[in-house]
Phi, psi and omega in degrees: 000130184290153175289156177297134181224159172241150186260022174229166178301139185298319179296321177295319178300314179296321179297319178297317179295318180298321178296319179295321179292324179299328180276316187259346181077180179303137185212140177289150177251245186240177175237139177225152175265166174310312185295322180292321176296321179298324178287316185286322187212072187300327181295336182293342179299331179249341186260342181261152182282339181292134181283161173232077188298326181293315181298320184298336183273351190262148172282171179301317180295318180296325178296320179301318181294313184288330175296320178298318178295321179296321177298317178301315182297314181297318180292317183293329178277358182060031173283335176221159168243140180247117182290317180266065187296329180295318178295320178299314181299320179295319179296316181297318180293323179293319179296320179295320179296319179294323180295316182292328181275349182074020181295138178249154181292156177297150183300134179090357179250158180222089182297345178276359181286342175231146182294344179200173180269004178230163176275094186291139175261086185268134172251107187272139179293156182303320182295318178293317179299321178302310182297312183296325180289313184293326182283351181249355188238013181284142178287331177208162182213147173262125180250127181236128174250135177244122180248124175224179177295342180274349180131200185240133175232166187226153172222130179241136174243111179269118187264118178249326178197172180301333183244024179211111178223138171256124179253128180237119176256131183240119179279167179294341178269002175088028174261129183250120181246125188249141178221139172267123181252135186275351182204162176297327180295318178296317178295321179295323179298322178291320178292325179299313178294335180288317182271343180228063186294336180264003176052056180261355177291101191253313184207156180282147175236180181294149180279137178243120181271132184234161174247160176303325180296319179298320180292314181295329179268003181056034178258070189246008181093159186295313186296311179292321178301319178293323178296319179295315182292329186254011183295132174271330179225124175247127179242143174233121185235127182217145176270124179262116181204180179302320174258121182306133182266182179296162177241129178242119176250135181239144178233108181256116175265195177277358184232335186203170176231126177255146173242146169237113186252121178251113186293315180225136178301137176067010178284151181278343179227182176087019177256120183234135178236143179190153166284145184227157171267177185298317183294320179293319178297318178298318181296320179297315181291320179299320180294327177293320180290317183230085186298331185283000000 
């Protein structure tokens, strides 16, 4: 199955999108599941930074079943058109028969390694093609992990231009929600709500300078130590680019939000911790997305 492609120059494509965003502003796009992404763009499972938590939990046989279901969903939602529909129907019926009979794959094979048993001729809708293209062609991306008692979720900001960002939120169940953001500030606002969902970032406090040794030995002072121990939401935000970017870790308790900012990975200095308010947190995230 071919990778998603566009038939115009990529820079021209980005320019057209930026103009549309300038008129309409930040706007939500579509939602896809892990399985649907695997069907639409299988290479992205290993080449894209966005996780696919649902796929990772499945065996090869289970993947074959869920891929068949994902194909049904994509076709019924008219997200794709399948030219060789008869072959698709045969594959879906065969997968269903194997599932009902409890048939397992032959030893050494992995039927889940491909989304189907035929070379599907998929015609992807423009909106789906847009999402698949933007998530694979960004020069840099902001990756945010949110850790709570319910599990781990992710948010990715793919940076294409000052006025063009694709935001992808990935739930722990493997649902991917996409939004086009018209500015770094809009993308930062989405990331801010992600790391501070209870909006406890109230006010700025004094800066505390730390060393890597203090962090590794958990010798970070009483206030920060209590924030770490009592955090309801822990966020890790890093800029993914050719040159590793800063790392921002957030600890949100029921009363305040602390940040630990590492300017350069493995540096002996440049580590700052402090409680922050909403405006400072937004500024930190915006600077990560758009350093200039």
